[in-house]
PDB file of C-alpha atoms in Angstrom:
ATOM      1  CA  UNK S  27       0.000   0.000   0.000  1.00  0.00           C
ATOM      2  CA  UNK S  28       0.673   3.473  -0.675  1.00  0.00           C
ATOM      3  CA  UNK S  29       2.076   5.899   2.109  1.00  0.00           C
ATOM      4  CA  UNK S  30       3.643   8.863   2.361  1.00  0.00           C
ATOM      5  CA  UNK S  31       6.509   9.620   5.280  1.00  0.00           C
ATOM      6  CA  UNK S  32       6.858  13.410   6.304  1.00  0.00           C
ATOM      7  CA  UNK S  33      10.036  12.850   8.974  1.00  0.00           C
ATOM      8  CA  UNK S  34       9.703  16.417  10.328  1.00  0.00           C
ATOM      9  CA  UNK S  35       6.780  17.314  12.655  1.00  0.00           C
ATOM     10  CA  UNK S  36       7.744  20.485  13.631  1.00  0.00           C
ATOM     11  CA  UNK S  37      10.467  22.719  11.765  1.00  0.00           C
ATOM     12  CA  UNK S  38      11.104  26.614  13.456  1.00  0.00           C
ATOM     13  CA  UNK S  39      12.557  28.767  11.174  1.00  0.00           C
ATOM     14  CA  UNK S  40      13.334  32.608  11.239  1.00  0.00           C
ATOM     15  CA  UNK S  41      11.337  35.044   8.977  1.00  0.00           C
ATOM     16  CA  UNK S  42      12.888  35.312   5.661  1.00  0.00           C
ATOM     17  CA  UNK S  43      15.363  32.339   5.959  1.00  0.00           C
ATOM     18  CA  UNK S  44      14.758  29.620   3.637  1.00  0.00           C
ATOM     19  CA  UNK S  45      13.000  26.136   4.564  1.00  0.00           C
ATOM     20  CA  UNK S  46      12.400  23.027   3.394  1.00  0.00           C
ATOM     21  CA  UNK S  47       9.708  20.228   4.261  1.00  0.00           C
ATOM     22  CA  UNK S  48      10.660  16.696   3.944  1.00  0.00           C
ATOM     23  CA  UNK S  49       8.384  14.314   2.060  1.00  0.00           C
ATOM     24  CA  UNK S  50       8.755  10.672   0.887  1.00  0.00           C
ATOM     25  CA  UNK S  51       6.154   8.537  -0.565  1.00  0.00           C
ATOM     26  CA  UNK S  52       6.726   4.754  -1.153  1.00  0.00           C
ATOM     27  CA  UNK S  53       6.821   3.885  -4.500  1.00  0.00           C
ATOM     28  CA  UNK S  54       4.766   2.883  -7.138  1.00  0.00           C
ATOM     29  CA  UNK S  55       4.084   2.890 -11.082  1.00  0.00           C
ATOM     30  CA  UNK S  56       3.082   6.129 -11.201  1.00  0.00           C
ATOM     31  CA  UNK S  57       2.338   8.733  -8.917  1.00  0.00           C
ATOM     32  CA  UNK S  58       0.307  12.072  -8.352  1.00  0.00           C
ATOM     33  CA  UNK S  59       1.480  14.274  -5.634  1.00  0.00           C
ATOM     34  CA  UNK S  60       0.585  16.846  -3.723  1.00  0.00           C
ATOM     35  CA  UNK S  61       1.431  19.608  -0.897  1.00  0.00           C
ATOM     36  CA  UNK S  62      -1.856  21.151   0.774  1.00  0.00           C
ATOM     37  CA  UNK S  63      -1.890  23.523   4.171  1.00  0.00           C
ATOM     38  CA  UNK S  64      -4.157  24.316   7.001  1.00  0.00           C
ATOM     39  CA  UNK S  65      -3.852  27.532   8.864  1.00  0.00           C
ATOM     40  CA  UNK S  66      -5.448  27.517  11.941  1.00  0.00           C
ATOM     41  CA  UNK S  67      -8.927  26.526  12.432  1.00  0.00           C
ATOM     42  CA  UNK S  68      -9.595  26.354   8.668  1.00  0.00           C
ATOM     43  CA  UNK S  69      -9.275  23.467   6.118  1.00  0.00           C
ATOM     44  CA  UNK S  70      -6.889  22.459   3.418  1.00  0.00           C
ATOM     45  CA  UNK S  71      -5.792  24.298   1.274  1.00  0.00           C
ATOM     46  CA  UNK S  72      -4.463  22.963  -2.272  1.00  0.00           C
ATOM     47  CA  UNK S  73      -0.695  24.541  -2.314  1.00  0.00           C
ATOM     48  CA  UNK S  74       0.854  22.995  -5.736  1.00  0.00           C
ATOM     49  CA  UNK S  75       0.831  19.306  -7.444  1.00  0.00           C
ATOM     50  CA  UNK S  76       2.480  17.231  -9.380  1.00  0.00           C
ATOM     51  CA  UNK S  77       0.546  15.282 -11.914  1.00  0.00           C
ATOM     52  CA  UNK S  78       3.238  14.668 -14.771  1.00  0.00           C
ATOM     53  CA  UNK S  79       5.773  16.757 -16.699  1.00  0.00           C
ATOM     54  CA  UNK S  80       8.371  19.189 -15.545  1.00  0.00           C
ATOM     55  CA  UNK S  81       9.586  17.403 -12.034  1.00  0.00           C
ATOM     56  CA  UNK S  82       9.574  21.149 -10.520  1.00  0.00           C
ATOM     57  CA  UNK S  83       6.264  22.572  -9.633  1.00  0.00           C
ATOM     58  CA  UNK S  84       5.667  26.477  -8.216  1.00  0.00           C
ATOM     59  CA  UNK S  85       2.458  27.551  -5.992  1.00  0.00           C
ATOM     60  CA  UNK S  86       1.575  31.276  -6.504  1.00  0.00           C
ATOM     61  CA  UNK S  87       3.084  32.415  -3.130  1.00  0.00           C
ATOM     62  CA  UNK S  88       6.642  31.253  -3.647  1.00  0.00           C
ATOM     63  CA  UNK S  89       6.531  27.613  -2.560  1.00  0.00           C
ATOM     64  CA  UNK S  90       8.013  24.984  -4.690  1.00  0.00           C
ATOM     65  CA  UNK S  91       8.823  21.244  -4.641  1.00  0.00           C
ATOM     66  CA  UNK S  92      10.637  19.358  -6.591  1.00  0.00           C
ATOM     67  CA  UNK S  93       9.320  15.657  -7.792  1.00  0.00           C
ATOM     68  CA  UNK S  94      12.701  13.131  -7.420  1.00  0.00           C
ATOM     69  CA  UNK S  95      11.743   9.944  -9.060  1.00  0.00           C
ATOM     70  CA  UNK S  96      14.702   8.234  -7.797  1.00  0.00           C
ATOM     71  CA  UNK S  97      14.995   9.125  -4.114  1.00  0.00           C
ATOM     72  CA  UNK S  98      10.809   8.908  -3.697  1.00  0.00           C
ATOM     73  CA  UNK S  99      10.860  12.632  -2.573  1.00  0.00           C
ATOM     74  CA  UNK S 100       8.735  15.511  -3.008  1.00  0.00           C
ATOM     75  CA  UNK S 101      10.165  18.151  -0.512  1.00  0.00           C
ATOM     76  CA  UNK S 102       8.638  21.656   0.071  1.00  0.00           C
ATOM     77  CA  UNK S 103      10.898  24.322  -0.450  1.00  0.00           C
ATOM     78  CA  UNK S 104      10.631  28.485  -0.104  1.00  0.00           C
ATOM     79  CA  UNK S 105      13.585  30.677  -0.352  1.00  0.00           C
ATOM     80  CA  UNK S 106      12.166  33.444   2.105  1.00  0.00           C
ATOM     81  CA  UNK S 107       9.233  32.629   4.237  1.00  0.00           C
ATOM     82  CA  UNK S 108       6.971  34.754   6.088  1.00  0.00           C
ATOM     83  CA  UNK S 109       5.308  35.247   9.212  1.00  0.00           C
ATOM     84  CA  UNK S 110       2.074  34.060   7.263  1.00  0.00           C
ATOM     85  CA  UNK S 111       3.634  30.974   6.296  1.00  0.00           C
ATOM     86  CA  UNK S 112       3.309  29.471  10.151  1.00  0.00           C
ATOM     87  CA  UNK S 113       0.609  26.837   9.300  1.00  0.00           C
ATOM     88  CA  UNK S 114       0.289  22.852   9.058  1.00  0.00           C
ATOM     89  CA  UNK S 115       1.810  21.332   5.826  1.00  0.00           C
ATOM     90  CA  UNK S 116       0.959  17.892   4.101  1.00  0.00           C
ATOM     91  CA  UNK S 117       2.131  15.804   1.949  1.00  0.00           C
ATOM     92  CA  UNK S 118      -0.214  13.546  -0.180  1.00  0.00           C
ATOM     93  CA  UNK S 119       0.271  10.678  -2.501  1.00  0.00           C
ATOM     94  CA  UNK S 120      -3.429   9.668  -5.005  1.00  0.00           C
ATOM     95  CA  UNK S 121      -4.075   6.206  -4.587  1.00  0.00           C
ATOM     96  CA  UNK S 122      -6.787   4.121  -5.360  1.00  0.00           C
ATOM     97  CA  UNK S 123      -9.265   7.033  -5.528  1.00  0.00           C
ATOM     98  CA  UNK S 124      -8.062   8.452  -2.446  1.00  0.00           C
ATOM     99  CA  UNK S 125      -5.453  10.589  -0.897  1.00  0.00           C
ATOM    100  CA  UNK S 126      -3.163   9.189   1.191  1.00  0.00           C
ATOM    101  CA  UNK S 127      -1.405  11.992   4.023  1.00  0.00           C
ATOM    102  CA  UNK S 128       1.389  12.228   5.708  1.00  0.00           C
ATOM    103  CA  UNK S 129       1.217  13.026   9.217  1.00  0.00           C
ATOM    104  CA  UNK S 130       1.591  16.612   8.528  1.00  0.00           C
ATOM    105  CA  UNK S 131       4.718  19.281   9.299  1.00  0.00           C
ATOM    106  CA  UNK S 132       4.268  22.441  11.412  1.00  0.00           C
ATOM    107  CA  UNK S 133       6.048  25.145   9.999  1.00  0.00           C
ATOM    108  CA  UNK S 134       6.552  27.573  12.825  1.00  0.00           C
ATOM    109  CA  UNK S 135       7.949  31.063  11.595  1.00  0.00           C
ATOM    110  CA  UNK S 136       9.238  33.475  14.125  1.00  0.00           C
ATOM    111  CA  UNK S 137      10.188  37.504  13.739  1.00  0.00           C
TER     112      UNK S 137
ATOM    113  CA  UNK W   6     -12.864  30.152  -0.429  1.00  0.00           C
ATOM    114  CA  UNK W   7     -12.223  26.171  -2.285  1.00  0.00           C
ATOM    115  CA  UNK W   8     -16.110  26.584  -3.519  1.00  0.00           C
ATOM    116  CA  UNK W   9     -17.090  23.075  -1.580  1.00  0.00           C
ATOM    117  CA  UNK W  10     -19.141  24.084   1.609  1.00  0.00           C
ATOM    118  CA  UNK W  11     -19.998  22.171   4.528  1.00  0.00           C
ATOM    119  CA  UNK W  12     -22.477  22.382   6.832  1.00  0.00           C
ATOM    120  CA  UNK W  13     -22.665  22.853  10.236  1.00  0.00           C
ATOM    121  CA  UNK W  14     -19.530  24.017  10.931  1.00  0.00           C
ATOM    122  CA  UNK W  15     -19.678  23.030  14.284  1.00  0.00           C
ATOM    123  CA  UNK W  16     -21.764  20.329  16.213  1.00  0.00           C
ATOM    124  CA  UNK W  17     -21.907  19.186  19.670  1.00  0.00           C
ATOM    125  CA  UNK W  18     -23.512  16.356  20.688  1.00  0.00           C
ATOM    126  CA  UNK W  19     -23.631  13.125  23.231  1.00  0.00           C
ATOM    127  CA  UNK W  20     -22.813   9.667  23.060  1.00  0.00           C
ATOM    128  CA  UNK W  21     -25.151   7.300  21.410  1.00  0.00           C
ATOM    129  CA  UNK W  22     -26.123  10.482  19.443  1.00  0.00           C
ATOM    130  CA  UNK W  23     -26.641  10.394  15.200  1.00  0.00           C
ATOM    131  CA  UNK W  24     -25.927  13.180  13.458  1.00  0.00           C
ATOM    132  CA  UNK W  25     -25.683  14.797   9.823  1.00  0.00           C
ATOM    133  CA  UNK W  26     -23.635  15.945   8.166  1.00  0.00           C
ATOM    134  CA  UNK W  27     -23.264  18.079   4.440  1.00  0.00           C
ATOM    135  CA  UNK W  28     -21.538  18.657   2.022  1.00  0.00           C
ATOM    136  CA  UNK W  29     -21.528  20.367  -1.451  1.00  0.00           C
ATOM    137  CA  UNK W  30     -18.864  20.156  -4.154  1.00  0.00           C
ATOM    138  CA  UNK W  31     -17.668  22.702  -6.476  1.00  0.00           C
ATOM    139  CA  UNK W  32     -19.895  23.561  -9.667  1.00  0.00           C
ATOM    140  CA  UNK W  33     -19.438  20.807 -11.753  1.00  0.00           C
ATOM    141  CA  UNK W  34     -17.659  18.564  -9.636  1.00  0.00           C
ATOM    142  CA  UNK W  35     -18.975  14.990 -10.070  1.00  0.00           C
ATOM    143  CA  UNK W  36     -16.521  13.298  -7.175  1.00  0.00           C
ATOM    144  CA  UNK W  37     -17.436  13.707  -3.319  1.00  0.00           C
ATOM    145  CA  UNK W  38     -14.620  12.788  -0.962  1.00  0.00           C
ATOM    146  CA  UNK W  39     -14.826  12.262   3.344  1.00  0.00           C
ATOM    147  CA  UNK W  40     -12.041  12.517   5.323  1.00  0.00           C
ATOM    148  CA  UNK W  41     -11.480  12.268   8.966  1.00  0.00           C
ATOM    149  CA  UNK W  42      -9.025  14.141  11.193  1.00  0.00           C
ATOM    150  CA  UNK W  43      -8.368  13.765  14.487  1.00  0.00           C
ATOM    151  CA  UNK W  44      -4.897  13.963  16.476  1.00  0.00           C
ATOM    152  CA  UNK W  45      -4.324  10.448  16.892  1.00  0.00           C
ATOM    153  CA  UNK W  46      -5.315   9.220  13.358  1.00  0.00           C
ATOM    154  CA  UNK W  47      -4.209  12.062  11.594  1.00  0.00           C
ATOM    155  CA  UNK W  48      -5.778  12.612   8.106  1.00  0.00           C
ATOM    156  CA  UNK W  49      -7.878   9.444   7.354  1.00  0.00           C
ATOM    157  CA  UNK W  50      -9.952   8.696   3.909  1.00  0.00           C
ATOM    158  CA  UNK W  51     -13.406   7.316   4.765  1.00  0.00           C
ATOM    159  CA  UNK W  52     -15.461   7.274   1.546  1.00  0.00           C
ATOM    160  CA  UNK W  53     -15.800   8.262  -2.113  1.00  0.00           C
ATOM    161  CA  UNK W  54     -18.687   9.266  -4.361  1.00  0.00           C
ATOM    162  CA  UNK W  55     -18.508   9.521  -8.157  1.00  0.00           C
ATOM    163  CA  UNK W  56     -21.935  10.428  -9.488  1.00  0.00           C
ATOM    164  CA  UNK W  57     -24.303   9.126  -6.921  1.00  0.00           C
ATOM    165  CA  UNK W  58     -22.324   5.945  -6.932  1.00  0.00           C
ATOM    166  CA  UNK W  59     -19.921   4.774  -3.908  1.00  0.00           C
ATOM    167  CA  UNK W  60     -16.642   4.228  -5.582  1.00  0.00           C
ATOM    168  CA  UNK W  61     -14.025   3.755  -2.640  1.00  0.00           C
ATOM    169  CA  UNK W  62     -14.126   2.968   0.920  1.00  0.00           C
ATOM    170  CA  UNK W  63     -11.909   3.821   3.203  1.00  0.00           C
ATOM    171  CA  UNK W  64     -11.099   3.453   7.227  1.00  0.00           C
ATOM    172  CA  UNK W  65     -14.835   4.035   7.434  1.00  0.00           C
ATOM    173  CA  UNK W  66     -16.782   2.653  10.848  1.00  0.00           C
ATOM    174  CA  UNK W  67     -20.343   0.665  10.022  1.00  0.00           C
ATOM    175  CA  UNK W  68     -21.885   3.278  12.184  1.00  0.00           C
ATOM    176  CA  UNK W  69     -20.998   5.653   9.187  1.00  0.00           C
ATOM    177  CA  UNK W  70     -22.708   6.128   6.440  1.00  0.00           C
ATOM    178  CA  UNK W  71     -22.837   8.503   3.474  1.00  0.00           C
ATOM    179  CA  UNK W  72     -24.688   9.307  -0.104  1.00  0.00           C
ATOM    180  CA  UNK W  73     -24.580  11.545  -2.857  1.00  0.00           C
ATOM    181  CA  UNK W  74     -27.457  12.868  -4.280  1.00  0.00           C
ATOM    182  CA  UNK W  75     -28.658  13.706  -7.452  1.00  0.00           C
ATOM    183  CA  UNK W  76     -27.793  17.242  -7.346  1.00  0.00           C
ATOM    184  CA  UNK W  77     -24.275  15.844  -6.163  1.00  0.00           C
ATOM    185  CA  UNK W  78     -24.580  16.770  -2.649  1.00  0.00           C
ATOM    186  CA  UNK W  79     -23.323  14.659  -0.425  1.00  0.00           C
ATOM    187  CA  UNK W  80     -24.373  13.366   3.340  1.00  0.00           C
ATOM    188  CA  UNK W  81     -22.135  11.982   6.107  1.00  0.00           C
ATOM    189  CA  UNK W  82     -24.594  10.190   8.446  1.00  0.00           C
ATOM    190  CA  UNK W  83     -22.524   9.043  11.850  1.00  0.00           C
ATOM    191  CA  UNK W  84     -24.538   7.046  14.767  1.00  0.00           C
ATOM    192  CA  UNK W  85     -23.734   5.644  17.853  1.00  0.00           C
ATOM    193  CA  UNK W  86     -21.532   7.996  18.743  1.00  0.00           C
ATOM    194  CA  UNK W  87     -18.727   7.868  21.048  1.00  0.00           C
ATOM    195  CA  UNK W  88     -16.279   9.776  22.109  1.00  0.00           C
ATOM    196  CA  UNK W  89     -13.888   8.663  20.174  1.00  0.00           C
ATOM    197  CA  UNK W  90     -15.761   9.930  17.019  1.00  0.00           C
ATOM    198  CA  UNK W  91     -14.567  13.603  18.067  1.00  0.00           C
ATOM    199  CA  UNK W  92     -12.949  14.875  14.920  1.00  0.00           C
ATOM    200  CA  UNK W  93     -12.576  17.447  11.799  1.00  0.00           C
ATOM    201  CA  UNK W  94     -14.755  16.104   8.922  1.00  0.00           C
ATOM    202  CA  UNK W  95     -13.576  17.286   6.092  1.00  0.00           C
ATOM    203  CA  UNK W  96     -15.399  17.178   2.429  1.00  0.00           C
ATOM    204  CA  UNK W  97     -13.358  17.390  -0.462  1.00  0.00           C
ATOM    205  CA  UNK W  98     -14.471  17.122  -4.159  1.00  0.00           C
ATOM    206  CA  UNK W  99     -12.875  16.800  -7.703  1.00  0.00           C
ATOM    207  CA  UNK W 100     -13.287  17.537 -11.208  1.00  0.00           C
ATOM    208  CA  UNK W 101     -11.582  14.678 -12.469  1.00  0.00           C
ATOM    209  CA  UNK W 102     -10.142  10.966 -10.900  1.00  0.00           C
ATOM    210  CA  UNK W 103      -6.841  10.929 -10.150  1.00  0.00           C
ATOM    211  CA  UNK W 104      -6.699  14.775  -9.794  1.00  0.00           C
ATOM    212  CA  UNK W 105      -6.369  17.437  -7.041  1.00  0.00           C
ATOM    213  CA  UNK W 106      -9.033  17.674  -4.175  1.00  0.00           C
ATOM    214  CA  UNK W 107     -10.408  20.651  -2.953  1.00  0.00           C
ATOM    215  CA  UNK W 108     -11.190  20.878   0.834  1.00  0.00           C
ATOM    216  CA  UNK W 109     -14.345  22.329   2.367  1.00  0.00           C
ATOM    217  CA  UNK W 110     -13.896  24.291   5.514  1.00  0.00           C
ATOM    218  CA  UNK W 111     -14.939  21.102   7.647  1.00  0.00           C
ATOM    219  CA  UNK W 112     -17.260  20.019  10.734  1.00  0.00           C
ATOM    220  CA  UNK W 113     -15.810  19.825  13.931  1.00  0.00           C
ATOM    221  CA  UNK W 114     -17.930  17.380  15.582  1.00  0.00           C
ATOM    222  CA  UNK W 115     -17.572  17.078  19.565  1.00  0.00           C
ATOM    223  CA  UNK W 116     -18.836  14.078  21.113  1.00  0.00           C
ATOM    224  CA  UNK W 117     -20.090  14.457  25.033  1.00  0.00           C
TER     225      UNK W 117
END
């Protein structure tokens, strides 16, 4: 079965240093991925995908992530984050007609 | 604003309780997804609707139970509950199999 591994539960970071979330996914034949956040006390949010193509994907706020066949990885990267990034990030593999989650990574950005 | 709603957005209720609750996708959207999240299970898929029809099941309870409608709306019927049933229920919905999901605001059910 399909799952996804996000190693980091909790990553602090400084405003406007970079960051990356971790995110593996075991493999399979083909794969759809995708990163999605929840700020507090609200839902998911879609934040970029990758379906097929160009292995690097952008979200309109300066998030990207990078699909590595080879290592099974999908991390979540931004060069400069901001206060308004602190929020709950996951990591989800389509399978089956389904989405299958990691366990979810709070990014916590301090001033 | 993802376009799915969900209503209540919040509901309180006792054990041994059965509650409601619904969901509408986006304009045009013919999937209807459930999901559960709680702190312990994390993110869980329950079911799937394509088109009034169940299409996937997931780590859904048999005192759960959900339909789509013909207007695609889409009910998540829970009874018997216990405390353990305290959760986020999310509704998600898609335009196409195998595509992104886009998350309603969810119903945070609490279970007395």
């Amino acid at each position: 079965a399909q799952s996804v591994t996000q190693l980091d539960s909790q990553v602090p970071v400084f405003e406007e240093a970079p960051v990356e979330l971790r995110c593996n996914y075991s493999s399979s034949v083909s794969v759809y991925l995708f990163w999605y956040v929840q700020y507090p006390n609200q839902g998911l949010q879609l934040l970029l995908k990758y379906l097929s193509g160009s292995t690097l994907v952008e979200s309109i706020n300066g998030f990207e992530a990078e699909f590595n066949k080879s290592q099974t990885s999908f991390h979540l990267r931004k060069p400069s984050v901001h206060i308004s990034d602190t929020a709950e990030y996951f990591c989800a593999v389509y399978n089956t007609d389904k989405l299958i989650f990691g366990t979810g990574t709070r990014l916590q950005v301090f001033p | 604003d993802s376009g799915v709603t969900q209503t209540p957005k919040h509901l309180i209720t006792a054990t041994g309780q059965r509650v409601t609750l619904r969901c509408s996708p986006r304009s045009g959207d013919l999937s209807v997804y459930w999901y559960q999240q709680s702190l312990d299970q994390g993110l869980q898929f329950l079911i799937q609707y394509y088109n009034g029809e169940e299409r996937a099941k997931g780590n859904i309870l048999e005192r759960f139970s959900a339909q789509q409608f013909p207007d695609l709306h889409s009910e998540l019927n829970l009874s018997s509950l216990e405390l353990g049933d305290s959760a986020l229920y999310f509704c998600a919905s898609s335009p196409r199999l195998g595509q992104e999901q886009y998350f309603g605001p969810g119903t945070r059910l609490t279970v007395t």
